[in-house]
């Protein structure tokens, strides 16, 4: 990217070149359709009792049968509508394409909430241009569909962000001390130990902390003014791509620490002045390092 919407809005990147038959509005509409269709499957197909089908990076990083079914649906519709595009999905990984566009999909973001029947889980669908590398691609359009209540955020690059069709905007920057801050924790015990140390620095300096359990929704809540700020270390591209575009198109600065772009190392989002204040705090807490203090 110029990547995960690290750049402040006052310094826009060059527009990527799109294939001839493609518009940002068309990609945004397809991202929304995909997220809604998968959301209907996840909502209506919920079994009486959800089971863990497998674990990934640790015993608490779970996959359910519905993660796989939702990703299969997304892949099927993308293959029908945009057969030459590549796909990067949480469950099945990367499949190559020839168009220069890649769909970055999280079939259920907030799988632990889905497992327990807790509300905050979503389908996240983004489409990016450029190499299939988060450090180099540009997110063109995205949609985040909240499964339980059907709220759907969409955004197009340079075209703003909406919630259920209505424009959204971040809260104006306020002092950190009265900011409501969302965050999340990784699945690895050592990472979590470090994240708890960072939290010790952050919690006394903010209004309060929310750990809601879906990074995609957290970023959309920043976009909608339901959270002032959000930060998290360890996000994957599929957690981040759509929600980061929604947040940045709603006026957020979405960035990493020490001048680096948002990404796995660290993602911070919020009204630019407030986000910069949180960045300074996180830098002083060395929140982008896993080394014990
Ligand atoms: C997770 C959620 C969670 C965040 C984790 C993500 P998943 O995604 O977004 O809020 O804290 O970092 O991995 O595993 O449910 O798709």
XYZ file of C-alpha atoms and ligand atoms in Angstrom:
309
model
C 0.000 0.000 0.000
C 0.840 2.495 0.470
C -0.968 0.128 2.594
C -3.527 -0.375 5.243
C -4.793 3.180 5.266
C -1.849 4.398 7.211
C -1.800 7.660 5.331
C -3.702 10.563 6.873
C -6.543 11.817 4.660
C -4.682 15.029 3.932
C -1.995 12.983 2.123
C -3.929 10.743 -0.273
C -2.144 8.065 -2.241
C -2.106 7.763 -6.006
C -5.273 6.169 -7.283
C -4.580 2.601 -8.405
C -5.317 1.668 -12.002
C -8.402 -0.491 -12.286
C -9.185 -3.040 -14.990
C -11.429 -1.487 -17.688
C -14.627 -3.226 -16.649
C -14.263 -2.312 -12.968
C -15.500 0.597 -10.842
C -15.063 1.174 -7.141
C -18.859 1.456 -6.839
C -19.303 -1.936 -8.509
C -16.718 -3.578 -6.260
C -18.318 -1.998 -3.191
C -21.736 -3.320 -4.201
C -20.336 -6.814 -4.730
C -18.464 -6.702 -1.382
C -21.742 -5.788 0.324
C -23.673 -8.549 -1.455
C -21.012 -11.113 -0.500
C -20.956 -10.036 3.153
C -24.763 -10.056 3.396
C -25.142 -13.476 1.716
C -22.531 -15.064 3.957
C -24.129 -13.318 6.941
C -27.503 -14.869 6.128
C -25.854 -18.305 5.978
C -24.079 -17.817 9.315
C -27.206 -16.441 11.026
C -29.803 -18.864 9.617
C -27.524 -21.897 9.637
C -26.506 -21.590 13.278
C -26.864 -25.054 14.852
C -28.400 -25.563 18.282
C -24.935 -26.172 19.633
C -21.833 -24.796 17.884
C -18.798 -27.085 18.133
C -15.104 -26.414 17.653
C -14.084 -28.150 14.415
C -10.331 -27.482 14.718
C -7.767 -25.259 16.370
C -5.083 -23.208 14.626
C -2.256 -21.211 16.222
C -3.184 -22.221 19.796
C -5.872 -24.114 21.705
C -7.970 -20.925 21.914
C -7.674 -20.038 18.190
C -10.694 -21.995 16.987
C -12.434 -22.832 13.722
C -16.070 -23.969 13.445
C -17.737 -25.792 10.549
C -19.492 -22.503 9.752
C -16.184 -20.675 9.185
C -15.468 -23.163 6.388
C -19.038 -23.028 4.971
C -19.068 -19.232 4.965
C -15.704 -19.054 3.210
C -16.871 -21.637 0.646
C -19.946 -19.494 -0.123
C -17.821 -16.349 -0.503
C -15.376 -18.150 -2.784
C -18.194 -19.614 -4.904
C -19.859 -16.230 -5.517
C -16.515 -14.488 -6.201
C -15.659 -17.234 -8.724
C -19.038 -16.707 -10.446
C -18.859 -12.908 -10.522
C -15.126 -12.195 -10.823
C -13.466 -15.431 -12.006
C -10.097 -13.780 -12.745
C -9.631 -12.237 -9.297
C -7.380 -13.709 -6.608
C -8.693 -14.567 -3.130
C -7.008 -14.441 0.268
C -9.219 -16.056 2.893
C -8.701 -16.802 6.567
C -9.496 -20.500 6.290
C -8.269 -21.560 2.830
C -5.422 -19.112 2.280
C -4.459 -17.683 -1.093
C -5.699 -18.600 -4.564
C -4.111 -16.859 -7.530
C -5.839 -14.658 -10.106
C -4.895 -12.706 -13.216
C -6.875 -9.436 -12.929
C -4.660 -7.663 -10.381
C -7.513 -7.634 -7.846
C -7.621 -9.775 -4.693
C -10.615 -10.416 -2.421
C -9.517 -10.474 1.207
C -12.167 -12.315 3.202
C -12.840 -13.233 6.793
C -15.786 -15.663 6.772
C -16.433 -15.067 10.489
C -14.464 -12.351 12.258
C -15.044 -12.951 15.945
C -15.239 -16.738 15.770
C -14.984 -17.092 19.560
C -18.075 -14.876 19.918
C -19.848 -16.998 17.281
C -18.916 -20.124 19.242
C -20.407 -18.745 22.453
C -23.381 -16.955 20.833
C -22.033 -13.521 21.800
C -23.221 -10.788 19.456
C -20.059 -9.211 18.060
C -19.132 -11.285 15.011
C -19.130 -10.326 11.355
C -18.354 -11.193 7.777
C -15.535 -9.018 6.454
C -14.997 -8.659 2.690
C -12.481 -6.338 1.039
C -11.106 -6.083 -2.460
C -7.592 -4.796 -3.006
C -5.466 -3.782 -5.996
C -1.783 -4.504 -6.385
C 0.490 -7.317 -5.275
C -1.089 -9.830 -2.868
C 0.899 -8.332 -0.008
C -0.681 -6.090 2.634
C 2.437 -3.904 2.626
C 1.905 -3.063 -1.038
C -1.770 -3.309 -1.902
C -4.450 -0.611 -1.900
C -7.869 -1.442 -0.478
C -10.496 -0.361 -3.025
C -13.760 -1.340 -1.358
C -15.012 -3.264 1.637
C -18.054 -4.390 3.583
C -18.509 -5.580 7.158
C -21.811 -7.312 7.995
C -22.646 -7.820 11.650
C -24.269 -11.244 11.774
C -26.606 -10.910 14.748
C -28.229 -7.527 14.020
C -27.588 -7.223 10.279
C -25.836 -3.833 10.491
C -23.730 -3.449 7.350
C -20.936 -0.967 6.837
C -19.466 -0.384 3.394
C -16.786 1.885 1.991
C -15.189 2.692 -1.341
C -11.792 4.314 -1.712
C -12.391 8.062 -1.955
C -16.164 7.490 -1.831
C -16.897 7.611 1.892
C -18.275 5.059 4.342
C -21.855 4.161 5.235
C -23.789 2.142 7.780
C -26.918 0.666 6.200
C -26.662 3.258 3.457
C -26.238 6.318 5.712
C -22.912 8.174 5.803
C -20.870 7.721 8.967
C -18.125 9.819 10.527
C -15.718 9.385 13.409
C -16.162 11.349 16.619
C -14.171 14.570 16.789
C -10.859 14.137 18.593
C -11.139 14.564 22.345
C -8.646 14.119 25.148
C -7.375 10.584 25.654
C -8.621 10.764 29.254
C -12.246 10.839 28.056
C -11.861 8.533 25.044
C -13.536 5.127 24.880
C -10.947 2.750 23.437
C -11.484 -0.651 21.832
C -8.749 -3.255 21.690
C -8.199 -6.971 21.244
C -5.802 -9.689 22.295
C -3.958 -12.375 20.337
C -4.268 -16.124 20.707
C -0.705 -16.715 21.925
C -0.085 -16.720 25.693
C 3.209 -14.781 25.534
C 1.668 -12.155 23.241
C -1.210 -11.805 25.708
C 1.127 -11.378 28.672
C 2.743 -8.482 26.847
C -0.644 -7.057 25.790
C -1.695 -7.078 29.441
C 1.419 -5.036 30.325
C 0.509 -2.490 27.658
C -3.034 -2.366 29.002
C -1.660 -1.436 32.418
C -0.243 1.714 30.760
C -3.340 2.506 28.709
C -6.277 1.795 31.043
C -5.548 4.491 33.684
C -5.220 7.108 30.914
C -8.518 6.596 29.030
C -12.261 6.724 29.766
C -12.477 2.939 29.543
C -11.527 -0.082 27.472
C -13.817 -2.341 25.401
C -12.759 -5.804 24.207
C -15.685 -6.702 21.980
C -14.128 -9.583 20.013
C -14.300 -8.655 16.320
C -11.611 -6.357 14.966
C -13.673 -5.651 11.839
C -16.640 -4.453 13.906
C -14.333 -2.522 16.271
C -12.973 -0.524 13.331
C -16.521 0.105 12.066
C -17.554 1.283 15.548
C -14.752 3.851 15.393
C -16.113 4.869 11.976
C -19.575 5.323 13.509
C -18.509 7.160 16.670
C -19.425 4.256 18.976
C -15.778 3.955 19.980
C -13.403 6.919 19.960
C -10.267 4.893 19.349
C -9.089 1.361 18.690
C -5.711 -0.325 18.817
C -4.555 -3.910 18.441
C -1.338 -5.809 17.805
C -1.378 -8.995 15.738
C -4.215 -8.453 13.272
C -4.295 -10.490 10.085
C -5.035 -8.855 6.701
C -8.553 -10.338 6.632
C -9.373 -8.920 10.088
C -8.237 -5.482 9.023
C -8.735 -4.745 5.323
C -12.454 -3.886 5.111
C -12.805 -2.273 8.552
C -9.712 -0.115 8.030
C -11.153 1.289 4.808
C -14.516 1.961 6.502
C -12.707 3.770 9.337
C -10.407 5.820 7.095
C -13.265 6.778 4.761
C -15.170 7.940 7.858
C -12.315 10.317 8.686
C -10.099 8.139 10.891
C -6.356 8.019 10.802
C -5.529 4.299 10.585
C -1.851 3.839 11.288
C 0.893 1.831 12.926
C 3.555 3.083 15.335
C 6.834 4.900 14.560
C 5.613 6.115 11.158
C 4.855 2.634 9.942
C 1.579 1.629 8.293
C -1.192 -0.165 10.140
C -0.801 -3.918 9.997
C 0.029 -6.946 12.020
C 2.671 -5.112 14.071
C 0.129 -2.558 15.329
C -3.068 -0.907 14.174
C -4.362 2.322 15.716
C -7.558 4.031 14.478
C -9.450 7.159 15.450
C -9.862 10.852 14.725
C -6.371 11.939 13.629
C -5.358 14.068 16.632
C -6.699 11.526 19.119
C -5.095 8.625 17.233
C -1.735 10.437 17.304
C -2.000 10.862 21.074
C -2.711 7.148 21.469
C 0.181 6.343 19.121
C 2.546 8.312 21.382
C 1.330 6.424 24.447
C 1.635 3.051 22.700
C 5.109 3.910 21.441
C 6.244 4.795 24.949
C 4.758 1.506 26.191
C 6.578 -0.328 23.355
C 3.285 -1.904 22.423
C 4.730 -3.045 19.095
C 7.212 -5.377 20.801
C 6.638 -8.794 22.350
C 9.711 -8.540 24.560
C 8.956 -8.708 28.260
C 9.598 -5.528 30.176
C -10.099 -12.173 15.733
C -11.005 -11.041 16.134
C -10.590 -10.484 17.477
C -9.166 -10.016 17.464
C -8.235 -11.129 17.010
C -8.694 -11.670 15.644
P -11.032 -14.174 14.210
O -10.449 -12.663 14.450
O -10.979 -10.018 15.176
O -11.367 -9.369 17.857
O -8.810 -9.607 18.761
O -6.949 -10.550 16.889
O -7.838 -12.703 15.261
O -9.931 -15.127 14.625
O -12.227 -14.315 15.047
O -11.317 -14.194 12.742
